[in-house]
Each structure stands twice: as structure tokens, then as C-alpha cells.
């Protein structure tokens, strides 16, 4: 009962949805996951030579996406990509290439499984600036040779791509080349001049080892040694009291150079840097000590209060949910009172909206904004009544607005029928009083009770029947 309408997500550009749709069509769109591993033990370096622009180096993470990396490496080593193009530049969203036809409709002879959460595969790599990922058609398992590089970091990009496309690495050098490609002149996302991939070559090992620097473990702790060239430029051998990016991930180091882990408070805001053998700064949903927390993909800071993660996909179908994070950042489940109104967050943390929901043995109704409703409510073509605590009334009389209604065993307000053989409710559900009912065959008194000695209207006046009712059973109430 939770798959309902939500508040629209604010999109920065009017063309953003078209960009997502284009990414799907050119190959023929928030979820929770466990923390990522910080140290890959099976890594390749892809060197992409782009004619007239320069060299991009990307570290490919086989731990995150083994099928995808193996496919890319196999194609690159065979020379498949040499001479192909970047046929599409969707500014600030995707620089796409690797199509032998050069128009977005081609690929290699092999299609591979999509390694992303929507396809049942945990992939920790986020789509941020420098991420390299596989393009595909609407079929989750349709990727073959086309890939794209994300040129910028934005909430829109991560919402549209994370969990839906197989990210498999990140740029470790040459982001200046990526920026140049991102700003080329285009017509309907097609570059006005050909962008030629001269070659893609593959080497093994991490970037840090090839640069004579990298991670060093001492006991149970880690520190990071700069390469000689970087150390000379910075005037120190390792980072201290600072946060730096290493191979596409962000780490923080204390005054002695030790990598920090876990929760860290910086300038009044909380950030999370993984477990003791991790250390990479986290974004998105993270489970810590059995509780879920959300780190904003752009600011990376832990969030509190109302969290709206709704957005529109390429088909203008609204996705995502609204959550509530306590003052300590933990995701809230169950009932929550906000500004005097009650809301309910399910076991997944998603707020119930626009739904009639069974909770702890009772039905409750929530409007499109998630607010619990009370009183008489119309749902589809029926009316229901919810008491002051929000619970639906069933098999009982209820009074609202000075009128009596009767709710049935399924909670709907009864209409056009006798209740208990003595009271009549009309087409609007209101109990009739002092009137002829059921086609004029019966008369009910001022308390709504059927006056058995009243004759049909054709034989007696309403005034006479009213008097008869007053003299007989007028003390009976309809409650």
C-alpha cells in the first residue's frame, strides 16, 4: 500500500529527464546498501588516449563489478575501442562512447549482466565526477561495449544513475580532459566535431603502486604515503590534519597521519568514514551499528529531519520516498509527530502517503503529504470515518457535523439501507429523521427510529405521523 504518489523532486534543468532517457535509448534511469570496501585487491588501469584532447587514466574496480571490468578489459586488449568515438556529450551528465556504429545503436557481440542494485547486484561505486560506467538499453542485461564518464557530481546524477547502471571505476588522472570534453559544442548531444578515441590500453596494479606511493598498514591502522613527485610538491611525505581524495575516494587523516574511521565531526557537522579497515568517506544510505543514516551525496554531511528523496524517472514516473531522520541522524520508523501532525514510517523507513494502511490491528488513512487523517474521509468512491486517534471505525454509529452515520464491517459508510431493522441511512450515508424513507413506505421519527404505526403518506399527513411519533417512542436515540 506504499506505492503511491509523492511530492515532485525539484530538477535543476528542464532537459534533465531527457538526458536520462537519452542514456537509455542511445544503446539500442536511493536505495540502501552496505558500506563499500576501501581497498581493491584486483585492479586495472585503463589509459584512454583521446585525439586532440589528451589522456584519461581510470582505475577499474573488479571487486565492485567483476563481469563489467572483465568485459571492458577484454575489449580494450583486443583493440576493439581503438579508433571509435565519444558519440554523445550530455553536458554535466554523461560523456558516452565505445559504439562501433558511432550513433549510439551499436555494441560488441556480447551482452553482459548489469551489476547494479536494481538488478540484484550490490555495487558500492557512486556516480560522481570521474566515475566510469556502462551504458545500456532498457533491458538491465543489455550492456556490451558502450560506456560513459560522469563529468560532474550532482544529486540529480546520483539519483538517476546510482543503483541503475554498472559503475566500474573512476578517473585518477585527466579530469581536465574530461572537463574539455564536457564543454565541446554539440547539437542535440552529438558533438559538432568528431571526438576520436585513439586507443584504450590496460595495465594491472593500483595507481598508487605505479607511482611509488600508497597505503601502508602499521599494526591495525593505516596511513598514506605520497609518491615522490607529490611529496615534493606538497613538502611532506604524508597527509596530516586534512582530508584528501585518493583514487576517487575521500579520506581524512589525524595530526599523526593516521587514517580516521567512523563518525567524525567537522565544523559542526557529522560525516562517516567507514569501519576500521575502510576509511573512505561515505555518501547516501549507510548502516552503522544496526541503524540507517543518510549522508548527502553532494555535501557528504549526515542529514537530520525530513528527507525527501522523491524524483521523476525518464518516463515521468515518480520514484523514491520520504524519510525522517532523528536529531542524531538515525532513520525513524513507526509513528512520528511533526508540527502537531502524525506521520507513519514503515519498516523500510519510507513515509506512508496517499494510502489506507493496516497498522497494529487497525486501519489508518494518510493523505498525499503523509498526514494521518481523522473524521469523515472519502477514499475512491466510498466514505470512511476515523476517530480522533486516526483509527477507522467499523460496525458502529458515528456523529460528525451534527449528523449520524453508520460504518460497516469493512469500514465503509452504509448508504440506502436499514440499520438494525430500525434506522434508515440515505444515499449520502446520513441517518434520516422525521421523514418518509425507502420509497415513501416507512416513516422515521425525529430520533431516526422507524415508527411502526405510521401509515403510508397517501393515507396520513406527515404532521399526523410526527405527532404519533412524539406520543409513542420518541425517546429512543440512534446511538
Short mmCIF file of N, CA and C in Angstrom, two decimals, residues 96-200:
data_model
loop_
_atom_site.label_atom_id
_atom_site.label_comp_id
_atom_site.label_asym_id
_atom_site.label_seq_id
_atom_site.Cartn_x
_atom_site.Cartn_y
_atom_site.Cartn_z
N UNK A 96 29.66 9.81 -23.49
CA UNK A 96 29.41 8.42 -23.86
C UNK A 96 30.12 8.02 -25.15
N UNK A 97 30.72 6.83 -25.14
CA UNK A 97 31.43 6.35 -26.32
C UNK A 97 31.50 4.83 -26.34
N UNK A 98 32.32 4.32 -27.29
CA UNK A 98 32.52 2.88 -27.37
C UNK A 98 31.55 2.16 -28.29
N UNK A 99 30.89 2.90 -29.18
CA UNK A 99 29.94 2.29 -30.12
C UNK A 99 30.59 2.16 -31.49
N UNK A 100 30.73 0.94 -32.02
CA UNK A 100 31.36 0.78 -33.34
C UNK A 100 30.57 1.43 -34.47
N UNK A 101 29.27 1.64 -34.27
CA UNK A 101 28.47 2.32 -35.30
C UNK A 101 28.57 3.83 -35.18
N UNK A 102 28.95 4.31 -34.01
CA UNK A 102 29.15 5.73 -33.81
C UNK A 102 27.89 6.55 -33.66
N UNK A 103 26.73 5.89 -33.54
CA UNK A 103 25.48 6.65 -33.42
C UNK A 103 24.66 6.26 -32.19
N UNK A 104 25.23 5.40 -31.32
CA UNK A 104 24.53 5.01 -30.11
C UNK A 104 23.69 3.76 -30.22
N UNK A 105 23.70 3.12 -31.38
CA UNK A 105 22.85 1.94 -31.57
C UNK A 105 23.64 0.64 -31.63
N UNK A 106 24.96 0.73 -31.60
CA UNK A 106 25.78 -0.46 -31.78
C UNK A 106 26.39 -0.97 -30.49
N UNK A 107 27.21 -2.01 -30.64
CA UNK A 107 27.88 -2.60 -29.49
C UNK A 107 28.74 -3.76 -29.92
N UNK A 108 29.26 -4.48 -28.95
CA UNK A 108 30.05 -5.67 -29.26
C UNK A 108 29.11 -6.86 -29.45
N UNK A 109 29.68 -8.03 -29.67
CA UNK A 109 28.85 -9.22 -29.92
C UNK A 109 28.35 -9.86 -28.63
N UNK A 110 28.81 -9.36 -27.48
CA UNK A 110 28.45 -9.96 -26.20
C UNK A 110 27.71 -8.96 -25.31
N UNK A 111 26.60 -9.41 -24.73
CA UNK A 111 25.89 -8.60 -23.74
C UNK A 111 26.15 -9.20 -22.36
N UNK A 112 26.25 -8.33 -21.37
CA UNK A 112 26.64 -8.79 -20.03
C UNK A 112 25.57 -8.45 -19.00
N UNK A 113 25.66 -9.13 -17.86
CA UNK A 113 24.74 -8.89 -16.75
C UNK A 113 25.00 -7.49 -16.17
N UNK A 114 23.94 -6.76 -15.89
CA UNK A 114 24.06 -5.44 -15.29
C UNK A 114 24.37 -5.56 -13.80
N UNK A 115 25.54 -5.08 -13.40
CA UNK A 115 25.95 -5.20 -11.99
C UNK A 115 25.57 -3.94 -11.22
N UNK A 116 24.31 -3.88 -10.81
CA UNK A 116 23.79 -2.75 -10.03
C UNK A 116 22.61 -3.24 -9.21
N UNK A 117 22.24 -2.49 -8.18
CA UNK A 117 21.27 -2.97 -7.19
C UNK A 117 19.90 -3.26 -7.78
N UNK A 118 19.45 -2.47 -8.77
CA UNK A 118 18.14 -2.71 -9.36
C UNK A 118 18.08 -4.07 -10.05
N UNK A 119 19.25 -4.62 -10.34
CA UNK A 119 19.34 -5.93 -10.99
C UNK A 119 19.80 -7.01 -10.01
N UNK A 120 19.72 -6.68 -8.71
CA UNK A 120 20.05 -7.66 -7.68
C UNK A 120 21.52 -7.80 -7.36
N UNK A 121 22.35 -6.84 -7.77
CA UNK A 121 23.79 -6.90 -7.52
C UNK A 121 24.22 -5.69 -6.70
N UNK A 122 24.91 -5.92 -5.59
CA UNK A 122 25.41 -4.80 -4.78
C UNK A 122 26.64 -4.21 -5.46
N UNK A 123 26.57 -2.93 -5.79
CA UNK A 123 27.70 -2.23 -6.41
C UNK A 123 27.89 -0.93 -5.64
N UNK A 124 28.99 -0.80 -4.88
CA UNK A 124 29.15 0.36 -4.00
C UNK A 124 29.60 1.65 -4.68
N UNK A 125 29.97 1.60 -5.96
CA UNK A 125 30.54 2.79 -6.60
C UNK A 125 29.44 3.80 -6.92
N UNK A 126 29.65 5.04 -6.49
CA UNK A 126 28.70 6.12 -6.72
C UNK A 126 29.01 6.81 -8.05
N UNK A 127 27.96 7.34 -8.67
CA UNK A 127 28.14 8.09 -9.92
C UNK A 127 28.42 9.56 -9.59
N UNK A 128 29.69 9.82 -9.37
CA UNK A 128 30.16 11.18 -9.08
C UNK A 128 31.13 11.58 -10.19
N UNK A 129 31.67 12.79 -10.08
CA UNK A 129 32.60 13.27 -11.11
C UNK A 129 33.76 12.28 -11.28
N UNK A 130 33.96 11.82 -12.52
CA UNK A 130 35.05 10.91 -12.82
C UNK A 130 34.68 9.44 -12.82
N UNK A 131 33.46 9.11 -12.42
CA UNK A 131 33.04 7.71 -12.44
C UNK A 131 32.90 7.23 -13.88
N UNK A 132 33.37 6.01 -14.14
CA UNK A 132 33.19 5.39 -15.46
C UNK A 132 32.17 4.27 -15.30
N UNK A 133 31.18 4.21 -16.19
CA UNK A 133 30.05 3.31 -16.03
C UNK A 133 29.59 2.80 -17.39
N UNK A 134 28.80 1.72 -17.37
CA UNK A 134 28.32 1.13 -18.63
C UNK A 134 26.96 1.70 -19.02
N UNK A 135 26.83 2.05 -20.31
CA UNK A 135 25.54 2.45 -20.85
C UNK A 135 24.77 1.18 -21.21
N UNK A 136 23.47 1.29 -21.32
CA UNK A 136 22.65 0.13 -21.66
C UNK A 136 21.31 0.59 -22.22
N UNK A 137 20.55 -0.37 -22.76
CA UNK A 137 19.18 -0.10 -23.18
C UNK A 137 18.28 -0.34 -21.97
N UNK A 138 16.96 -0.39 -22.17
CA UNK A 138 16.04 -0.57 -21.05
C UNK A 138 16.21 -1.93 -20.37
N UNK A 139 16.67 -2.93 -21.13
CA UNK A 139 16.95 -4.25 -20.56
C UNK A 139 18.16 -4.13 -19.64
N UNK A 140 18.01 -4.55 -18.38
CA UNK A 140 19.10 -4.44 -17.42
C UNK A 140 20.36 -5.17 -17.87
N UNK A 141 20.20 -6.22 -18.66
CA UNK A 141 21.34 -7.04 -19.08
C UNK A 141 21.70 -6.83 -20.55
N UNK A 142 21.66 -5.57 -20.98
CA UNK A 142 21.89 -5.27 -22.40
C UNK A 142 23.20 -4.52 -22.67
N UNK A 143 23.99 -4.25 -21.63
CA UNK A 143 25.26 -3.55 -21.83
C UNK A 143 26.22 -4.44 -22.62
N UNK A 144 27.03 -3.80 -23.48
CA UNK A 144 28.02 -4.59 -24.24
C UNK A 144 29.35 -3.85 -24.29
N UNK A 145 29.43 -2.76 -25.08
CA UNK A 145 30.72 -2.05 -25.21
C UNK A 145 30.61 -0.57 -24.86
N UNK A 146 29.42 0.00 -24.96
CA UNK A 146 29.30 1.45 -24.74
C UNK A 146 29.46 1.78 -23.25
N UNK A 147 30.25 2.79 -22.98
CA UNK A 147 30.49 3.24 -21.61
C UNK A 147 30.35 4.76 -21.56
N UNK A 148 30.28 5.30 -20.36
CA UNK A 148 30.23 6.75 -20.22
C UNK A 148 31.02 7.19 -19.00
N UNK A 149 31.48 8.42 -19.04
CA UNK A 149 32.19 9.04 -17.93
C UNK A 149 31.31 10.15 -17.39
N UNK A 150 31.10 10.18 -16.07
CA UNK A 150 30.31 11.24 -15.43
C UNK A 150 31.22 12.46 -15.22
N UNK A 151 30.88 13.62 -15.80
CA UNK A 151 31.77 14.77 -15.71
C UNK A 151 31.64 15.61 -14.45
N UNK A 152 30.47 15.56 -13.79
CA UNK A 152 30.25 16.39 -12.61
C UNK A 152 29.53 15.61 -11.52
N UNK A 153 29.65 16.09 -10.29
CA UNK A 153 28.93 15.50 -9.16
C UNK A 153 27.66 16.31 -8.91
N UNK A 154 26.52 15.64 -8.84
CA UNK A 154 25.27 16.34 -8.53
C UNK A 154 24.28 15.33 -7.96
N UNK A 155 23.34 15.84 -7.16
CA UNK A 155 22.30 14.98 -6.61
C UNK A 155 21.46 14.38 -7.72
N UNK A 156 21.20 15.16 -8.77
CA UNK A 156 20.40 14.65 -9.89
C UNK A 156 21.10 13.45 -10.55
N UNK A 157 22.41 13.56 -10.74
CA UNK A 157 23.14 12.46 -11.37
C UNK A 157 23.09 11.20 -10.52
N UNK A 158 23.37 11.34 -9.22
CA UNK A 158 23.39 10.16 -8.36
C UNK A 158 22.00 9.54 -8.26
N UNK A 159 20.96 10.36 -8.16
CA UNK A 159 19.60 9.83 -8.09
C UNK A 159 19.23 9.07 -9.36
N UNK A 160 19.67 9.58 -10.51
CA UNK A 160 19.29 8.98 -11.78
C UNK A 160 20.11 7.74 -12.11
N UNK A 161 21.35 7.66 -11.62
CA UNK A 161 22.27 6.63 -12.08
C UNK A 161 22.62 5.58 -11.03
N UNK A 162 22.77 5.98 -9.77
CA UNK A 162 23.17 5.02 -8.74
C UNK A 162 22.14 3.89 -8.62
N UNK A 163 22.64 2.67 -8.64
CA UNK A 163 21.76 1.53 -8.49
C UNK A 163 21.07 1.10 -9.77
N UNK A 164 21.28 1.87 -10.86
CA UNK A 164 20.60 1.58 -12.12
C UNK A 164 21.57 1.33 -13.27
N UNK A 165 22.84 1.69 -13.08
CA UNK A 165 23.87 1.50 -14.10
C UNK A 165 25.12 0.92 -13.43
N UNK A 166 25.87 0.13 -14.18
CA UNK A 166 27.01 -0.58 -13.63
C UNK A 166 28.27 0.29 -13.65
N UNK A 167 28.50 1.04 -12.58
CA UNK A 167 29.75 1.79 -12.44
C UNK A 167 30.87 0.79 -12.18
N UNK A 168 32.04 1.01 -12.79
CA UNK A 168 33.11 0.02 -12.61
C UNK A 168 34.49 0.64 -12.44
N UNK A 169 34.56 1.94 -12.21
CA UNK A 169 35.86 2.56 -11.98
C UNK A 169 35.74 4.06 -11.86
N UNK A 170 36.90 4.71 -11.78
CA UNK A 170 36.91 6.16 -11.63
C UNK A 170 38.20 6.73 -12.23
N UNK A 171 38.10 7.96 -12.68
CA UNK A 171 39.25 8.65 -13.28
C UNK A 171 40.24 9.01 -12.18
N UNK A 172 41.52 8.66 -12.39
CA UNK A 172 42.56 9.01 -11.41
C UNK A 172 43.47 10.10 -11.93
N UNK A 173 43.43 10.35 -13.23
CA UNK A 173 44.13 11.50 -13.80
C UNK A 173 43.49 11.82 -15.15
N UNK A 174 43.55 13.09 -15.51
CA UNK A 174 42.95 13.51 -16.77
C UNK A 174 41.56 14.10 -16.63
N UNK A 175 41.17 14.52 -15.41
CA UNK A 175 39.86 15.15 -15.28
C UNK A 175 39.80 16.46 -16.07
N UNK A 176 40.98 17.05 -16.32
CA UNK A 176 41.00 18.26 -17.17
C UNK A 176 40.55 17.91 -18.58
N UNK A 177 40.90 16.70 -19.04
CA UNK A 177 40.46 16.25 -20.36
C UNK A 177 38.95 16.00 -20.35
N UNK A 178 38.47 15.39 -19.27
CA UNK A 178 37.03 15.15 -19.13
C UNK A 178 36.28 16.48 -19.17
N UNK A 179 36.81 17.49 -18.49
CA UNK A 179 36.16 18.80 -18.47
C UNK A 179 36.12 19.43 -19.87
N UNK A 180 37.20 19.25 -20.63
CA UNK A 180 37.21 19.76 -22.01
C UNK A 180 36.14 19.07 -22.85
N UNK A 181 36.04 17.76 -22.70
CA UNK A 181 35.03 17.01 -23.45
C UNK A 181 33.62 17.44 -23.04
N UNK A 182 33.44 17.70 -21.77
CA UNK A 182 32.12 18.11 -21.26
C UNK A 182 31.67 19.44 -21.84
N UNK A 183 32.60 20.23 -22.32
CA UNK A 183 32.26 21.58 -22.79
C UNK A 183 32.37 21.75 -24.31
N UNK A 184 32.47 20.65 -25.05
CA UNK A 184 32.53 20.78 -26.51
C UNK A 184 31.18 21.23 -27.05
N UNK A 185 31.19 21.84 -28.22
CA UNK A 185 29.94 22.27 -28.87
C UNK A 185 29.19 21.04 -29.38
N UNK A 186 27.90 21.01 -29.14
CA UNK A 186 27.08 19.87 -29.55
C UNK A 186 25.78 20.34 -30.19
N UNK A 187 25.15 19.44 -30.93
CA UNK A 187 23.80 19.64 -31.46
C UNK A 187 22.99 18.41 -31.07
N UNK A 188 22.01 18.61 -30.21
CA UNK A 188 21.21 17.50 -29.69
C UNK A 188 22.10 16.41 -29.09
N UNK A 189 23.11 16.85 -28.33
CA UNK A 189 24.05 15.99 -27.60
C UNK A 189 25.07 15.29 -28.51
N UNK A 190 25.04 15.54 -29.79
CA UNK A 190 26.04 14.99 -30.70
C UNK A 190 27.14 16.04 -30.91
N UNK A 191 28.39 15.69 -30.63
CA UNK A 191 29.47 16.66 -30.81
C UNK A 191 29.52 17.18 -32.26
N UNK A 192 29.73 18.49 -32.39
CA UNK A 192 29.79 19.08 -33.74
C UNK A 192 31.03 18.62 -34.50
N UNK A 193 32.07 18.25 -33.77
CA UNK A 193 33.27 17.69 -34.39
C UNK A 193 33.55 16.32 -33.78
N UNK A 194 34.08 15.42 -34.58
CA UNK A 194 34.34 14.05 -34.12
C UNK A 194 35.34 14.03 -32.97
N UNK A 195 34.99 13.27 -31.91
CA UNK A 195 35.91 13.07 -30.78
C UNK A 195 36.40 11.63 -30.88
N UNK A 196 37.64 11.46 -31.32
CA UNK A 196 38.16 10.14 -31.64
C UNK A 196 38.92 9.53 -30.45
N UNK A 197 38.59 8.28 -30.14
CA UNK A 197 39.35 7.52 -29.14
C UNK A 197 40.52 6.88 -29.89
N UNK A 198 41.70 7.41 -29.69
CA UNK A 198 42.87 6.87 -30.40
C UNK A 198 43.14 5.44 -29.94
N UNK A 199 43.09 5.24 -28.61
CA UNK A 199 43.34 3.90 -28.09
C UNK A 199 42.91 3.82 -26.63
N UNK A 200 42.66 2.58 -26.19
CA UNK A 200 42.47 2.29 -24.76
C UNK A 200 43.37 1.11 -24.44
#
